[in-house]
PDB file of C-alpha atoms in Angstrom:
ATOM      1  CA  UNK V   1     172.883 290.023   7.427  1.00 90.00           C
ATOM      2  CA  UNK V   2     172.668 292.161  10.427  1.00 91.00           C
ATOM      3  CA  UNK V   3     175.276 294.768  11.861  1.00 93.00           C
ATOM      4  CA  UNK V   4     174.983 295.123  15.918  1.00 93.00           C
ATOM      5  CA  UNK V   5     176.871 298.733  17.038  1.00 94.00           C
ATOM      6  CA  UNK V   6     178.446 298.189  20.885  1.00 94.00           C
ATOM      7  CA  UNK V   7     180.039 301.530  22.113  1.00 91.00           C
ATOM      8  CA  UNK V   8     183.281 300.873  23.998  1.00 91.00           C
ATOM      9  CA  UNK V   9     184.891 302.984  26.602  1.00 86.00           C
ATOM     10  CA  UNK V  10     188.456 303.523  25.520  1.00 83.00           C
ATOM     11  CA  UNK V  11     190.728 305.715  27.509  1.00 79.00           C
ATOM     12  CA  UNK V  12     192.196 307.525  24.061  1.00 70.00           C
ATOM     13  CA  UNK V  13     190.823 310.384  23.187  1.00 68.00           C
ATOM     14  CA  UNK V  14     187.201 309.179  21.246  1.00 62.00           C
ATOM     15  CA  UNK V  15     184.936 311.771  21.021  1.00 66.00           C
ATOM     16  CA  UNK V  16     182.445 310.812  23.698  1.00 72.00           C
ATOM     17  CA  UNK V  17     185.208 308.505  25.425  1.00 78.00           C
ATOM     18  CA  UNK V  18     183.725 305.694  22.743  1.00 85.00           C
ATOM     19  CA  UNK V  19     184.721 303.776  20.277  1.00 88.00           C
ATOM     20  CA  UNK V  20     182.039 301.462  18.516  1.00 92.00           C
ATOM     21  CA  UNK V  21     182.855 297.642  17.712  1.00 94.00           C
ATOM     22  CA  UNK V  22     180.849 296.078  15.489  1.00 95.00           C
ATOM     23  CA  UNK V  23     179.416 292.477  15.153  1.00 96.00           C
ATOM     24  CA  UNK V  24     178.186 291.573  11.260  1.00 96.00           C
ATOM     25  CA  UNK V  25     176.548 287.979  11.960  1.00 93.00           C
ATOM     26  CA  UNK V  26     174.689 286.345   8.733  1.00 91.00           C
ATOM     27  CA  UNK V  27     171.259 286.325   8.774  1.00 81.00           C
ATOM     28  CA  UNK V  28     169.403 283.034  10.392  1.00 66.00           C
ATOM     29  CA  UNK V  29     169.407 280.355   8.004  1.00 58.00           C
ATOM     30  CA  UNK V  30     167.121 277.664  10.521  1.00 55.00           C
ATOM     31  CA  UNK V  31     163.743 278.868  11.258  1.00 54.00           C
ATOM     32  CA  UNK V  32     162.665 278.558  14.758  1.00 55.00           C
ATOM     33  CA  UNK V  33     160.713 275.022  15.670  1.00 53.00           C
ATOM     34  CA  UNK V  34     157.452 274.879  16.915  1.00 58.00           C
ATOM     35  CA  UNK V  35     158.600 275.906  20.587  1.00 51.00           C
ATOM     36  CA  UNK V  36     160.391 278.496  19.137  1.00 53.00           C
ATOM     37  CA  UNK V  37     163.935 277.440  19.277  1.00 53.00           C
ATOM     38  CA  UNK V  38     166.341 277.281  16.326  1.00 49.00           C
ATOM     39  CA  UNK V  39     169.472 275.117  15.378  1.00 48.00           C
ATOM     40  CA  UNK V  40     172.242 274.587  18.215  1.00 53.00           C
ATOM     41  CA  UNK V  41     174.187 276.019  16.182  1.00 69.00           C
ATOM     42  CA  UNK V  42     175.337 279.466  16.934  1.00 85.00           C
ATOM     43  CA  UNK V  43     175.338 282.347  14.140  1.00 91.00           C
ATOM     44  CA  UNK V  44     178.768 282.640  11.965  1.00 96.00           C
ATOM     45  CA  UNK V  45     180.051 286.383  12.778  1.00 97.00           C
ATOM     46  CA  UNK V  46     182.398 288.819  11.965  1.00 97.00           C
ATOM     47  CA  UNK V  47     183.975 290.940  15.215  1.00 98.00           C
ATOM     48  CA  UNK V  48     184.895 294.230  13.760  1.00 97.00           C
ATOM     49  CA  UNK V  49     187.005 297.346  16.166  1.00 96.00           C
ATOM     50  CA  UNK V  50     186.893 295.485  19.458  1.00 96.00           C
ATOM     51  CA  UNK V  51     188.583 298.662  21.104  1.00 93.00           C
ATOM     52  CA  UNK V  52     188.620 296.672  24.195  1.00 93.00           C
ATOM     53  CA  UNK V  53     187.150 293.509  26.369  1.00 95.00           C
ATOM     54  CA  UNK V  54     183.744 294.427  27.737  1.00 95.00           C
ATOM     55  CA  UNK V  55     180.542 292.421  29.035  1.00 96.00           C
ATOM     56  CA  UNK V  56     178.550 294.020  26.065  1.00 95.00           C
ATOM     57  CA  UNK V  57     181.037 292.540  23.696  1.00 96.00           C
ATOM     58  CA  UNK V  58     181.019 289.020  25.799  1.00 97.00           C
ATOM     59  CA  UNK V  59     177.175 289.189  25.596  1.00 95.00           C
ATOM     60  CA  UNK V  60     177.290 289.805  21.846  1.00 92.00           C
ATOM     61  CA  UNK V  61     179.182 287.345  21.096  1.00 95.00           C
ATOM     62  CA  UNK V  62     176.974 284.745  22.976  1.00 94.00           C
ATOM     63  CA  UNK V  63     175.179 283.708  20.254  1.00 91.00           C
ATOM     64  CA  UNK V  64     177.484 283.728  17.452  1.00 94.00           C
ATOM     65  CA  UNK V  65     180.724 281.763  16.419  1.00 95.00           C
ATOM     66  CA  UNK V  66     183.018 284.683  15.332  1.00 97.00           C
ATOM     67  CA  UNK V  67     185.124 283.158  12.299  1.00 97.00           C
ATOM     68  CA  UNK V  68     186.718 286.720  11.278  1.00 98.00           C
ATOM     69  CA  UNK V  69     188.034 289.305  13.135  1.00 98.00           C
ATOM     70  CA  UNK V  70     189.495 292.507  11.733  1.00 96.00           C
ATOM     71  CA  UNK V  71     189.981 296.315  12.356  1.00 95.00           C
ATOM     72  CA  UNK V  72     188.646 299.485  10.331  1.00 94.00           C
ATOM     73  CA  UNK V  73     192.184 300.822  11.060  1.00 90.00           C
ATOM     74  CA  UNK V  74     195.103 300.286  13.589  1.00 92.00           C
ATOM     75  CA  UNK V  75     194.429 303.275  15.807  1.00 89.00           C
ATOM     76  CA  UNK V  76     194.799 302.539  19.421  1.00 87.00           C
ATOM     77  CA  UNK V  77     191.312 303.290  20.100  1.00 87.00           C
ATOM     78  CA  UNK V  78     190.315 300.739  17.694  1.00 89.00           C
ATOM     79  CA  UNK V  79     192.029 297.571  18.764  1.00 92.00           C
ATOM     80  CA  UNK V  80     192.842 297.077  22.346  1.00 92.00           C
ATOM     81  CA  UNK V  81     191.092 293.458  22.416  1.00 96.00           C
ATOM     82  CA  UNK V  82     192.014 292.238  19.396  1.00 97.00           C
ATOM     83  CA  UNK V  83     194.672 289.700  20.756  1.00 96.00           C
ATOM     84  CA  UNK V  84     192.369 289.017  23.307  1.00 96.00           C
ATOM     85  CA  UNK V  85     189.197 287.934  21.251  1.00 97.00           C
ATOM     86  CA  UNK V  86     191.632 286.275  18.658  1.00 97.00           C
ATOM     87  CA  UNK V  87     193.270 283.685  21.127  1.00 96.00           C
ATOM     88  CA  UNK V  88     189.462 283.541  22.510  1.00 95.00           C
ATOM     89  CA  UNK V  89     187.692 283.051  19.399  1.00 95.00           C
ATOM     90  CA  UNK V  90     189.951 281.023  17.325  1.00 95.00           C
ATOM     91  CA  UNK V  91     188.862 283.580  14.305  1.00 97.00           C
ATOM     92  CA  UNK V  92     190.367 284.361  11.791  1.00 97.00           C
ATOM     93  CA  UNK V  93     192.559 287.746  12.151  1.00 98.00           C
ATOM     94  CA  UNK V  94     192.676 289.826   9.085  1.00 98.00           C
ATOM     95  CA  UNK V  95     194.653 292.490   8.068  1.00 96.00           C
ATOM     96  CA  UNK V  96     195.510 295.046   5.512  1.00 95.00           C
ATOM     97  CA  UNK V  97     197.730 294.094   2.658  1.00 96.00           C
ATOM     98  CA  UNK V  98     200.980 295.832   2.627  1.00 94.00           C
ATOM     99  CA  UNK V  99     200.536 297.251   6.748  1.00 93.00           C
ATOM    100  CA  UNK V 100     200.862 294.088   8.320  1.00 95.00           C
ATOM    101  CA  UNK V 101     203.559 295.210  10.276  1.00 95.00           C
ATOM    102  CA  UNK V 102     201.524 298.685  11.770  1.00 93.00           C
ATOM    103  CA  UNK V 103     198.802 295.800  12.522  1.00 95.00           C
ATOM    104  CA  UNK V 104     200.982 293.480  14.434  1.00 96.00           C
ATOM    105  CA  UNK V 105     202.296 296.960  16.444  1.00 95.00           C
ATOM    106  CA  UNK V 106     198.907 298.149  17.475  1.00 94.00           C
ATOM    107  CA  UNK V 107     197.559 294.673  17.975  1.00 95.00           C
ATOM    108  CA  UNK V 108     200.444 292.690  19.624  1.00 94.00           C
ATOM    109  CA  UNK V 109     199.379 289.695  17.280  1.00 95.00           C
ATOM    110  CA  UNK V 110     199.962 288.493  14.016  1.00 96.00           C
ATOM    111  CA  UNK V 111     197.443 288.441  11.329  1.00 97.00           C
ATOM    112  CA  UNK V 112     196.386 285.069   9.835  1.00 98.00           C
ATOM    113  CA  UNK V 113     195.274 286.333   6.498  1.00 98.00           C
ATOM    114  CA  UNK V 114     195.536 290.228   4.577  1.00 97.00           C
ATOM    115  CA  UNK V 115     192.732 291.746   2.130  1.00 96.00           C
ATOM    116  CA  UNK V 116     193.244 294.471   0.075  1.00 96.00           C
ATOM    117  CA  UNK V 117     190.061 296.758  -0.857  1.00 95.00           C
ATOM    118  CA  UNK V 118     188.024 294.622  -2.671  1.00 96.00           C
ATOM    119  CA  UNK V 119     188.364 291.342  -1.134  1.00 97.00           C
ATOM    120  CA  UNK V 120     185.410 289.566  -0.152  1.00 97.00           C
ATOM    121  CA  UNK V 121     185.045 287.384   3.192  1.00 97.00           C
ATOM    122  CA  UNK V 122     182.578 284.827   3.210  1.00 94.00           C
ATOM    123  CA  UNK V 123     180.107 284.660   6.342  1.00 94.00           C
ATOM    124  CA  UNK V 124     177.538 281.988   5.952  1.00 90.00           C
ATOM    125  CA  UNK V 125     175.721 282.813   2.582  1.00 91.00           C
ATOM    126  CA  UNK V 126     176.452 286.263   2.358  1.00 94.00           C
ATOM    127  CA  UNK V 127     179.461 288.496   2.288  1.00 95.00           C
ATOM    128  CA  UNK V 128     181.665 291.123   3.529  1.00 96.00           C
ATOM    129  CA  UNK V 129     183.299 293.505   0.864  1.00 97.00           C
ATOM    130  CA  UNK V 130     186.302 295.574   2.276  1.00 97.00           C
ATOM    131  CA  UNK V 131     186.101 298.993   0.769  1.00 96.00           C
ATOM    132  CA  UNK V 132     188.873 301.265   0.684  1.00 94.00           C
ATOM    133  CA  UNK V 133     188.684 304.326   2.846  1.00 94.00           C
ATOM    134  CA  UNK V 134     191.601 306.284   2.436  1.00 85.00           C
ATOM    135  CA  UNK V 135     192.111 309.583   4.932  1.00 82.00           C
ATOM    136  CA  UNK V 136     190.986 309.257   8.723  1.00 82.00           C
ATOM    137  CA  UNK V 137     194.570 306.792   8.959  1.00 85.00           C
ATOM    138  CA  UNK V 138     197.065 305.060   6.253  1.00 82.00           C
ATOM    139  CA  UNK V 139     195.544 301.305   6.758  1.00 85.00           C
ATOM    140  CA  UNK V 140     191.285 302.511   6.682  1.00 89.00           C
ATOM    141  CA  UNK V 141     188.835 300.679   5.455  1.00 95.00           C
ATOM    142  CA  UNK V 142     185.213 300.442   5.297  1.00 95.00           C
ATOM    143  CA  UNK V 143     182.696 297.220   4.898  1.00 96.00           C
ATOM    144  CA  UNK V 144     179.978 296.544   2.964  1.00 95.00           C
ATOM    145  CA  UNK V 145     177.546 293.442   3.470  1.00 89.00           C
ATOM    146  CA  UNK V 146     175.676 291.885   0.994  1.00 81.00           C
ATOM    147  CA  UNK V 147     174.476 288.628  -0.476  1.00 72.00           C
TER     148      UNK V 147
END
C-alpha cells in the first residue's frame, strides 16, 4: 500500500494556507511486461481530505480508480471537493457513524456508507482501519493501512 500527501490551498485558515489530501492506492498486484507496461487496469484507491479540486489532485488520481472517499473530519478546510470528486468518481462516500448529519452540512452530499473506529475498508488485498482520534474536532479520525 502506498499513501501519496498533495497539499491543497484552502482559503480557511490552515497553517501554511494548506490542507493535505491524501490518496492510499493498494500496492501493484500485475508486474510490469517485458516493455515495461502493467495491466490496463488502473490502481483501486482511497481519496482521503480533498479540501478542494486541484490539477495535483486530477493528476493523482490518473492512475487509480478511487472506490472510497472519506474525510479525517468535517472541517471546512478538509472537504471542499468532496461532492465534487464523489459525483466524479462514482466512490464510495463514507462517513462517521452517528455525525452523518455534520457530514452532509460540510459536504453538501450524502454519505453512502458510515464506519465507526474500527471498521475496516477493503482496497484491493489490503486494508484501511479507521482509528478513532478524538480532540482536534467531534467526528476525527485517523487511518491505518495494512494487509
Amino acid at each position: 500500500m502506498h499513501v501519496t500527501r498533495c497539499p491543497v490551498p484552502v482559503a480557511t485558515r490552515a497553517p501554511g494556507g494548506e490542507t493535505n489530501a491524501y490518496l492510499v492506492g493498494a500496492t501493484r498486484s500485475s508486474p510490469p511486461d517485458e516493455r515495461g507496461e502493467r495491466d490496463a487496469d488502473r490502481d483501486p484507491a482511497i481519496l482521503v481530505d480533498p479540501a478542494a479540486r486541484t490539477d495535483d489532485i486530477d493528476r493523482l488520481l490518473e492512475d487509480h480508480t478511487v472506490e472510497h472517499l472519506l474525510v479525517t473530519h468535517t472541517h471546512p478546510d478538509h472537504v471542499g471537493a468532496v461532492e465534487t470528486y464523489a459525483a466524479e468518481t462514482d466512490a464510495t462516500v463514507w462517513a462517521r457513524y452517528g455525525r452523518t448529519d455534520r457530514f452532509r452540512d460540510a459536504t453538501g452530499c450524502d454519505p453512502d456508507r458510515t464506519f465507526t473506529p474500527g471498521t475496516t475498508i477493503p482496497l484491493g488485498d489490503e486494508h484501511v482501519r479507521i482509528l478513532d482520534a478524538p480532540g482536534h474536532a467531534p467526528d476525527h479520525v485517523a487511518l491505518e493501512a495494512g494487509r
